[in-house]
CSV table of C-alpha atoms and ligand atoms in Angstrom, one decimal:
chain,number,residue,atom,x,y,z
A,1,UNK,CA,21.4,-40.5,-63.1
A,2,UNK,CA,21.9,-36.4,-63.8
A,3,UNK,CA,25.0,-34.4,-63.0
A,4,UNK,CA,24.1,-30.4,-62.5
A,5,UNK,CA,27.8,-28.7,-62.4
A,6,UNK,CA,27.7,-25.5,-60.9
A,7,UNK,CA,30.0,-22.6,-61.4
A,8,UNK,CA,32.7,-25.2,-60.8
A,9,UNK,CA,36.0,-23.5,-59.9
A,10,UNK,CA,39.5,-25.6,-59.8
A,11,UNK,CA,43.2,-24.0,-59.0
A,12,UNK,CA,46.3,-26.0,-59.1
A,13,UNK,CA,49.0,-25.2,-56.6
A,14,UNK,CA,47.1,-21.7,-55.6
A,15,UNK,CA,48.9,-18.7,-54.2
A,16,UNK,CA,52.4,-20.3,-56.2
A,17,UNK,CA,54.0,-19.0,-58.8
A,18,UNK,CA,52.8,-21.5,-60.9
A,19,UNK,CA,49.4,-21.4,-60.1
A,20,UNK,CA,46.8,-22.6,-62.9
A,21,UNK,CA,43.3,-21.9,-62.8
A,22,UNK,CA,42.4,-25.3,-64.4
A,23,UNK,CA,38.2,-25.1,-64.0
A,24,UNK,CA,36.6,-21.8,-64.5
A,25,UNK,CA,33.5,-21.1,-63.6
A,26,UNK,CA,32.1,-24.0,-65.4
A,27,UNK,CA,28.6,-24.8,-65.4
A,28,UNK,CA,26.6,-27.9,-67.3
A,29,UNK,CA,24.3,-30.7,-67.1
A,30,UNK,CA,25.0,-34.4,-67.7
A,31,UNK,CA,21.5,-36.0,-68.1
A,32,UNK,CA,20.3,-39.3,-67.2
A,33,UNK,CA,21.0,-42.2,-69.3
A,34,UNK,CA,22.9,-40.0,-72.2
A,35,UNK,CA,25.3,-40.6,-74.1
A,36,UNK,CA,28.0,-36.6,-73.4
A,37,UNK,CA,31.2,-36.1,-75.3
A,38,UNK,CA,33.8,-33.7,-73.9
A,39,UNK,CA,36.3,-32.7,-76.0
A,40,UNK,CA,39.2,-29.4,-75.9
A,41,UNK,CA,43.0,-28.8,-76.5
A,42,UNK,CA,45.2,-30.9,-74.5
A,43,UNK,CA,45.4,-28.5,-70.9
A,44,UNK,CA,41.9,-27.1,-71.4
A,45,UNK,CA,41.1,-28.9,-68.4
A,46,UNK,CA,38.9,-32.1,-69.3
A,47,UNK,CA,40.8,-34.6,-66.9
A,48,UNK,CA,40.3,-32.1,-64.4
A,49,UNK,CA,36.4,-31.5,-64.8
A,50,UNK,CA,36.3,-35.4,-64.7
A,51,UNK,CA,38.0,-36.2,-61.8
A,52,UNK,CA,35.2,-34.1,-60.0
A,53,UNK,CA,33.0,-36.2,-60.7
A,54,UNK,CA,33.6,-38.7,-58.4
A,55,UNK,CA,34.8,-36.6,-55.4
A,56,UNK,CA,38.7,-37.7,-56.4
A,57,UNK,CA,39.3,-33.5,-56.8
A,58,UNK,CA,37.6,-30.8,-54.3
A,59,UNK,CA,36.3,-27.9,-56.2
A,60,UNK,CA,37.6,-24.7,-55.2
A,61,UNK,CA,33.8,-22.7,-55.7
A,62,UNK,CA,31.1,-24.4,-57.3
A,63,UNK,CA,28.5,-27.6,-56.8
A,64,UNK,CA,28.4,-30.6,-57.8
A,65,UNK,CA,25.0,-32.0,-57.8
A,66,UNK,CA,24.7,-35.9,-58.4
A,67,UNK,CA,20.9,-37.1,-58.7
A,68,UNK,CA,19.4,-33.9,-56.3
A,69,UNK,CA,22.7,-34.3,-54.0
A,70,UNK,CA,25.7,-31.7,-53.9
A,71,UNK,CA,28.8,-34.6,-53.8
A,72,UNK,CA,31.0,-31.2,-52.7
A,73,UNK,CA,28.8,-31.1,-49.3
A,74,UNK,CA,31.5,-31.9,-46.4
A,75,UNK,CA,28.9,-34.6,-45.2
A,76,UNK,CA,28.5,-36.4,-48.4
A,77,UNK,CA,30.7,-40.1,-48.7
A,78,UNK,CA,33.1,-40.6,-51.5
A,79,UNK,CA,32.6,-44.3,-51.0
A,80,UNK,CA,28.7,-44.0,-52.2
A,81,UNK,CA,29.8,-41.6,-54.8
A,82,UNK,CA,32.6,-43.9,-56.3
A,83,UNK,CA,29.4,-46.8,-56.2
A,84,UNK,CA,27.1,-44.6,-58.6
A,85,UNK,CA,29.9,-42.9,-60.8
A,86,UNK,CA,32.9,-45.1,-62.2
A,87,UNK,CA,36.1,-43.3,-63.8
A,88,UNK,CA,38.2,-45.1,-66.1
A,89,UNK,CA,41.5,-43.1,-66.3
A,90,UNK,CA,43.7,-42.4,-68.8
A,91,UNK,CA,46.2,-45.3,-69.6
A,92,UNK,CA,44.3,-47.0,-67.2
A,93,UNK,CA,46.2,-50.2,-67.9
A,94,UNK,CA,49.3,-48.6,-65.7
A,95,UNK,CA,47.1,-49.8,-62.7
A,96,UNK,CA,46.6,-53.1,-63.0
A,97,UNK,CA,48.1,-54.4,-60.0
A,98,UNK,CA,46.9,-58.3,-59.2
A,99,UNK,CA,48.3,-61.3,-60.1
A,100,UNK,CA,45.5,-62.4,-62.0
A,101,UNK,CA,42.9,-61.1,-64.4
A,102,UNK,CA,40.0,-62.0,-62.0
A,103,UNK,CA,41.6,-60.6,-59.3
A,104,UNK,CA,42.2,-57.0,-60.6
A,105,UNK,CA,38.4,-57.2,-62.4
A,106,UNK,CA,37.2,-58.4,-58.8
A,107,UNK,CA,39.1,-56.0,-56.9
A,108,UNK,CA,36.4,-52.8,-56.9
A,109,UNK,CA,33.4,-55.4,-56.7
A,110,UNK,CA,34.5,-56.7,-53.6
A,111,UNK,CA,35.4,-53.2,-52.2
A,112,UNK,CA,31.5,-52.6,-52.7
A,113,UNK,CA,31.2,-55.2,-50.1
A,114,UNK,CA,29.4,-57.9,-51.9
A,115,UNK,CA,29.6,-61.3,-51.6
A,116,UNK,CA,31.9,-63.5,-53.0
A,117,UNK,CA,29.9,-65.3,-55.4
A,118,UNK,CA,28.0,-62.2,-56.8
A,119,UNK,CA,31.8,-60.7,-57.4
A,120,UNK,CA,32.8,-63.9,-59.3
A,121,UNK,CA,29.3,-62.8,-62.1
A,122,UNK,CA,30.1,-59.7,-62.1
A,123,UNK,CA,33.8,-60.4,-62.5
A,124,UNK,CA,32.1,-63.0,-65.7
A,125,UNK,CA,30.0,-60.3,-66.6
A,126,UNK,CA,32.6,-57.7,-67.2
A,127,UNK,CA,35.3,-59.2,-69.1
A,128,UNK,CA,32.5,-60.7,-71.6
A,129,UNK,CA,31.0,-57.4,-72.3
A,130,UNK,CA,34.8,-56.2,-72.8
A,131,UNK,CA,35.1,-59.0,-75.5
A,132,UNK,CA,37.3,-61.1,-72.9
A,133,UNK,CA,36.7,-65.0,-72.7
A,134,UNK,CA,36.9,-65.4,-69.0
A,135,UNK,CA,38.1,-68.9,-68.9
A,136,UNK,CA,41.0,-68.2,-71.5
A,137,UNK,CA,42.4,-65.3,-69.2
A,138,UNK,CA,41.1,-65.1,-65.9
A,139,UNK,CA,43.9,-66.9,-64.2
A,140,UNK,CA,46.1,-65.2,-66.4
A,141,UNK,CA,48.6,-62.5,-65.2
A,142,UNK,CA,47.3,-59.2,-66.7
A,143,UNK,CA,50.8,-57.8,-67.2
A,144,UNK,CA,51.6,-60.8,-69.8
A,145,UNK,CA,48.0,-59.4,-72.3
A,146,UNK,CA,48.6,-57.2,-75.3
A,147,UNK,CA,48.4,-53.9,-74.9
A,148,UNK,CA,44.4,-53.8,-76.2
A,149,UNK,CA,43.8,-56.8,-73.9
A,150,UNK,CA,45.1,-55.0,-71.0
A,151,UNK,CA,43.1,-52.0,-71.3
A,152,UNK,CA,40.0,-53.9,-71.6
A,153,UNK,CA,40.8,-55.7,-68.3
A,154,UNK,CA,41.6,-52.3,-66.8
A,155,UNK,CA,37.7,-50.9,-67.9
A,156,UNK,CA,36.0,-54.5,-66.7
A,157,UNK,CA,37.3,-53.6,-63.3
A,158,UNK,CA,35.2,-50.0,-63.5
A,159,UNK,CA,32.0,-51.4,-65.5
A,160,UNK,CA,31.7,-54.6,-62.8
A,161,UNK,CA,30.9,-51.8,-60.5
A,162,UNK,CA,28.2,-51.5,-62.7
A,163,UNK,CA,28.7,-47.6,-62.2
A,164,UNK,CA,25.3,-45.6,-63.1
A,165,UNK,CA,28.3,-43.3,-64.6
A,166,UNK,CA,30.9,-44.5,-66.5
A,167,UNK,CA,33.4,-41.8,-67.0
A,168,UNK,CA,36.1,-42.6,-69.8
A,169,UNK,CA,39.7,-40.7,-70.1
A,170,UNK,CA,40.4,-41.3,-73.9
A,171,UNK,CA,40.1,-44.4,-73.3
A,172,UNK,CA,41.4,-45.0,-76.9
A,173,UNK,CA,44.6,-43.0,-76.7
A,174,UNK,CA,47.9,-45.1,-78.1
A,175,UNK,CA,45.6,-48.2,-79.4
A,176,UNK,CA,45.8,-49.2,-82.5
A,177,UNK,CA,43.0,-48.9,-85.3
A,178,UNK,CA,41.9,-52.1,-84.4
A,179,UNK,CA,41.7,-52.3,-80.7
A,180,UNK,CA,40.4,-48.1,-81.0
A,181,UNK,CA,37.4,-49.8,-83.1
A,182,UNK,CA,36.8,-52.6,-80.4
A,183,UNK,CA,36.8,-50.0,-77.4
A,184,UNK,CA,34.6,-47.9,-78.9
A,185,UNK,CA,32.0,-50.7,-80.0
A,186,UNK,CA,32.7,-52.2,-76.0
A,187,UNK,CA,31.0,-48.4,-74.6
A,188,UNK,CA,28.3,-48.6,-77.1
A,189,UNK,CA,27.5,-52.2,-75.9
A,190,UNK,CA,27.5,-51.3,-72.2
A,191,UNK,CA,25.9,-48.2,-72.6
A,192,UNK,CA,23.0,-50.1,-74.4
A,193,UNK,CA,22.9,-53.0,-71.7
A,194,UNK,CA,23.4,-50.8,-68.4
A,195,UNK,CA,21.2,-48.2,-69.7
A,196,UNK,CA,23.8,-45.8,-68.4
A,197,UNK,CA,25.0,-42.5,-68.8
A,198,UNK,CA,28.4,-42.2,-70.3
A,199,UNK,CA,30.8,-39.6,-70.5
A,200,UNK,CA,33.1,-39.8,-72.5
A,201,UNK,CA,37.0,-37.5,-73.1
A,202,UNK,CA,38.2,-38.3,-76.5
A,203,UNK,CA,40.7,-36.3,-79.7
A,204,UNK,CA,38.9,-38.3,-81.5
A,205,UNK,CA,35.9,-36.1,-83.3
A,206,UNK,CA,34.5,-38.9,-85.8
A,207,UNK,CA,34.0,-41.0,-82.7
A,208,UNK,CA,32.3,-37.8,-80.7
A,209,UNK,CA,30.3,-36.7,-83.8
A,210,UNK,CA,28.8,-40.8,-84.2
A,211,UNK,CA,28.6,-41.2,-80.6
A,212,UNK,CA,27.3,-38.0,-78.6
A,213,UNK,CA,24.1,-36.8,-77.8
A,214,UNK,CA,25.4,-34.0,-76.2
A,215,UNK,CA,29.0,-32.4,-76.8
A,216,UNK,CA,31.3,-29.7,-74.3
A,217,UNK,CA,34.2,-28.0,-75.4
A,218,UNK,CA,36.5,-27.1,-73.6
A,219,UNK,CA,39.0,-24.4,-73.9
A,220,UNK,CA,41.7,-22.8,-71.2
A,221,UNK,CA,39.7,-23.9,-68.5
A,222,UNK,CA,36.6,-23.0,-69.9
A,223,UNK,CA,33.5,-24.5,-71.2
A,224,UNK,CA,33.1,-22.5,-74.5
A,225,UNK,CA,30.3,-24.5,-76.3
A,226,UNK,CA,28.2,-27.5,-76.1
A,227,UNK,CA,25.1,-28.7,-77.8
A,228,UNK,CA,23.9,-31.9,-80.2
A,229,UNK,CA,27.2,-32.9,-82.2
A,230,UNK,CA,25.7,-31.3,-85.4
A,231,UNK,CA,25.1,-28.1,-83.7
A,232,UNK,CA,28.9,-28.0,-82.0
A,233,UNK,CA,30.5,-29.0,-85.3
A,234,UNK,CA,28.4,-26.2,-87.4
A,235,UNK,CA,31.3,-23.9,-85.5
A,236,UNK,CA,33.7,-24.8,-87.9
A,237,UNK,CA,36.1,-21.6,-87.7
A,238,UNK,CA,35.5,-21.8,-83.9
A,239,UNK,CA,37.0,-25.0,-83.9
A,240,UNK,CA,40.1,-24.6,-85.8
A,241,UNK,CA,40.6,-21.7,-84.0
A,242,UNK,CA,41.5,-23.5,-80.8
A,243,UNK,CA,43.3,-26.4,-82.5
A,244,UNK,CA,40.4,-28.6,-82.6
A,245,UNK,CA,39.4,-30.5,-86.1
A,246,UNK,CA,36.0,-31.8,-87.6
A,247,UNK,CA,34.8,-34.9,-88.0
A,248,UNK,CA,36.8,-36.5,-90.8
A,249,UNK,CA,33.1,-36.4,-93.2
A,250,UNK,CA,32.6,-32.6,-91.9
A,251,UNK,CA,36.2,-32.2,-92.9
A,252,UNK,CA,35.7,-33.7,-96.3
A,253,UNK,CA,32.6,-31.9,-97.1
A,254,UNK,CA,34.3,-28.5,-95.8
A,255,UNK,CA,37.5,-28.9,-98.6
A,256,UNK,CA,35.1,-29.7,-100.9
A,257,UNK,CA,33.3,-26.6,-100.0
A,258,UNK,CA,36.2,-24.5,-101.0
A,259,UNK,CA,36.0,-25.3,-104.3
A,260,UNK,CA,32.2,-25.4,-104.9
A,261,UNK,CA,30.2,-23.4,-102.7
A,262,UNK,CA,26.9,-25.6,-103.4
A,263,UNK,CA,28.8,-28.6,-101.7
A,264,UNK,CA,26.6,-30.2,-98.9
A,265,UNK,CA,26.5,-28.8,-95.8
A,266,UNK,CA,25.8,-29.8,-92.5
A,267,UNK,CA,26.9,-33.9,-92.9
A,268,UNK,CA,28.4,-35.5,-89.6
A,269,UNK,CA,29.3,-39.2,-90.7
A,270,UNK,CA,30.7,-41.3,-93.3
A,271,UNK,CA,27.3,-42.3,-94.2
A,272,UNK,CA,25.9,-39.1,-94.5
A,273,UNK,CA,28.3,-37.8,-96.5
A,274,UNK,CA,27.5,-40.7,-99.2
A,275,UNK,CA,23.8,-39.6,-99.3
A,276,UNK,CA,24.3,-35.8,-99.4
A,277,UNK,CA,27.1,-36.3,-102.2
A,278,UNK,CA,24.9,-38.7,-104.0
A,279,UNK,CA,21.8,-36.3,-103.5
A,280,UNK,CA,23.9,-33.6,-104.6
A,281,UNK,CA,25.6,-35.3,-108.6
A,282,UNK,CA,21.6,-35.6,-109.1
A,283,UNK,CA,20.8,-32.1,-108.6
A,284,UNK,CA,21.9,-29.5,-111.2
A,285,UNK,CA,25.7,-29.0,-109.9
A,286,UNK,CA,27.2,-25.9,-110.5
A,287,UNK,CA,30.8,-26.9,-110.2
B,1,ADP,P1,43.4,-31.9,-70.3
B,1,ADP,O1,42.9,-33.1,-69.6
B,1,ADP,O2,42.3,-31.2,-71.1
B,1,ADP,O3,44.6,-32.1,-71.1
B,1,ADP,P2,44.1,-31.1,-67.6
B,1,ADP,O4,42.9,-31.1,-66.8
B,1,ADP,O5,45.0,-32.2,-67.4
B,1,ADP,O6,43.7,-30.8,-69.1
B,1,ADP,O7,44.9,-29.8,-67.2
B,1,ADP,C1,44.4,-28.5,-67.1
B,1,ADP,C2,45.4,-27.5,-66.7
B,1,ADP,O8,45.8,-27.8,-65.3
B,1,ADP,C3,46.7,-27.5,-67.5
B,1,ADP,O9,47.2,-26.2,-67.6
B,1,ADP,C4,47.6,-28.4,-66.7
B,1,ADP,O10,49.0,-28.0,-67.0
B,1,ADP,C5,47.2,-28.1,-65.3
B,1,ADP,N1,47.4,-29.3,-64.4
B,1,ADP,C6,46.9,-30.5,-64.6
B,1,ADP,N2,47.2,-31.4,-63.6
B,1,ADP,C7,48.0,-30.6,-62.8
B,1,ADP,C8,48.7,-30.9,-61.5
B,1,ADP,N3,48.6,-32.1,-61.0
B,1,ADP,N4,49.4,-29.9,-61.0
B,1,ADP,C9,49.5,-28.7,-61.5
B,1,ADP,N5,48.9,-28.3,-62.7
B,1,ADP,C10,48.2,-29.3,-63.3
B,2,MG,MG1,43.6,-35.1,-69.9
């Protein structure tokens, strides 16, 4: 499924004093069955851009365009929207609500309108490919999980949608290393079994850089570059201009750089970085 966004506008509390023009004029493409990083300062506007995607915000100017189909058309229903594109929101464990795990996981299934035993394999479905054992916890309360348990549950609930978008609000924010690792291996599995497209908010620019097939930056409102991960992360000064770092390889390689200007250039991951340096001792170093 492709996203077109058109010259997408967004203003918080116009004509105040406090207005905020949060979307400016933004315009990209989301294509079908890839894998899209967005990343910017905190208030450059990703949430907002996001939470267009499924209809939750009205743009001010601007299209939407969902598979040929402008979603911002007056005619258009959220409810089919919501079906085809699922948002998991930032601390999305703060809306758990249901006495039980299979409950919560069950709860947008069943709003889909299918029946109950499809919505108990979905409900199945879900919390495995999140890593959950569904007879240990579904009768579980969700509020008495750790705090990686709980977001999992939280992202089953979208994924047993089974969403032809999944749209993630750092989904990894406040975890730690261990359950950031998991999270991020649970979006690679789904993307790789749904065969869906992902988009995907994260500070994190190792996990954008390993991830991504396409990357957006954001900055006050604006979408200021996007390509290929190794063409966004080539803008180093660009970058730390706006607050943003590198991936922590790219960082590596760019401190090393400093002191020898022969140092690799151009390496993206951990594993690259081995190869280049390795590549590089053999060579006749000049530093
Ligand atoms: P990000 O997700 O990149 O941190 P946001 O989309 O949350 O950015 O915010 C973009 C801008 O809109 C910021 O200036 C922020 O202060 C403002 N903003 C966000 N949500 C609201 C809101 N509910 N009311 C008013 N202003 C908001
Ligand atoms: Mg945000």
């Amino acid at each position: 499924m492709s996203i077109q966004i058109r010259d997408l506008t967004y203003v918080y509390s116009e004509n105040l004093p406090y207005e905020t023009v949060a979307l400016d004029h933004i315009n990209m493409e989301i294509r079908d069955h890839s894998f899209n990083g967005i990343i910017g300062h905190t208030g450059s506007g990703k949430s907002t851009l996001i939470q267009h995607l499924n209809g939750l915000l009205k743009p001010k100017s601007g299209q939407i365009i969902v598979d040929g189909i402008d979603i911002t058309g007056s005619d258009v229903k959220l409810r089919e929207i919501r079906k085809m594109i699922g948002l998991v929101f930032q601390y999305p464990e703060y809306q758990l609500f249901e006495e039980t795990v299979q409950k919560d996981v069950a709860f947008g299934p069943l709003n889909l309108g299918l029946s109950q035993e499809n919505v108990e394999a979905r409900v199945r479905e879900a919390l495995t490919l999140v890593g959950l054992d569904f007879s240990e916890l579904a009768d579980r309360s969700p509020f008495e999980l750790s705090g990686g348990q709980k977001r999992r549950v939280a992202i089953a609930g979208v994924i047993a949608m089974k969403p032809k978008v999944l749209v993630l609000d750092e989904p990894t924010a406040g975890l730690d290393p261990r359950s950031h690792r998991d999270i991020l291996q649970l979006i690679r599995n789904v993307h790789e079994q749904e065969k869906n497209t992902i988009v995907l908010v994260s500070h994190n620019m190792g996990d954008i850089a390993a991830l991504s097939d396409q990357v957006f930056v954001m900055e006050k409102g604006k979408l200021i570059l996007s390509g290929t991960p190794r063409e966004v992360f080539a803008n180093t000064a660009l970058l730390k201009g706006i607050g943003l770092g590198l991936p922590p390889a790219a960082e590596l390689m760019e401190q090393v750089r400093q002191r020898c200007a022969d140092a690799p250039r151009d390496v993206l991951t951990v594993e690259e970085a081995e190869q280049q340096i390795v590549r590089w001792f053999g060579k006749d170093k000049k530093c």
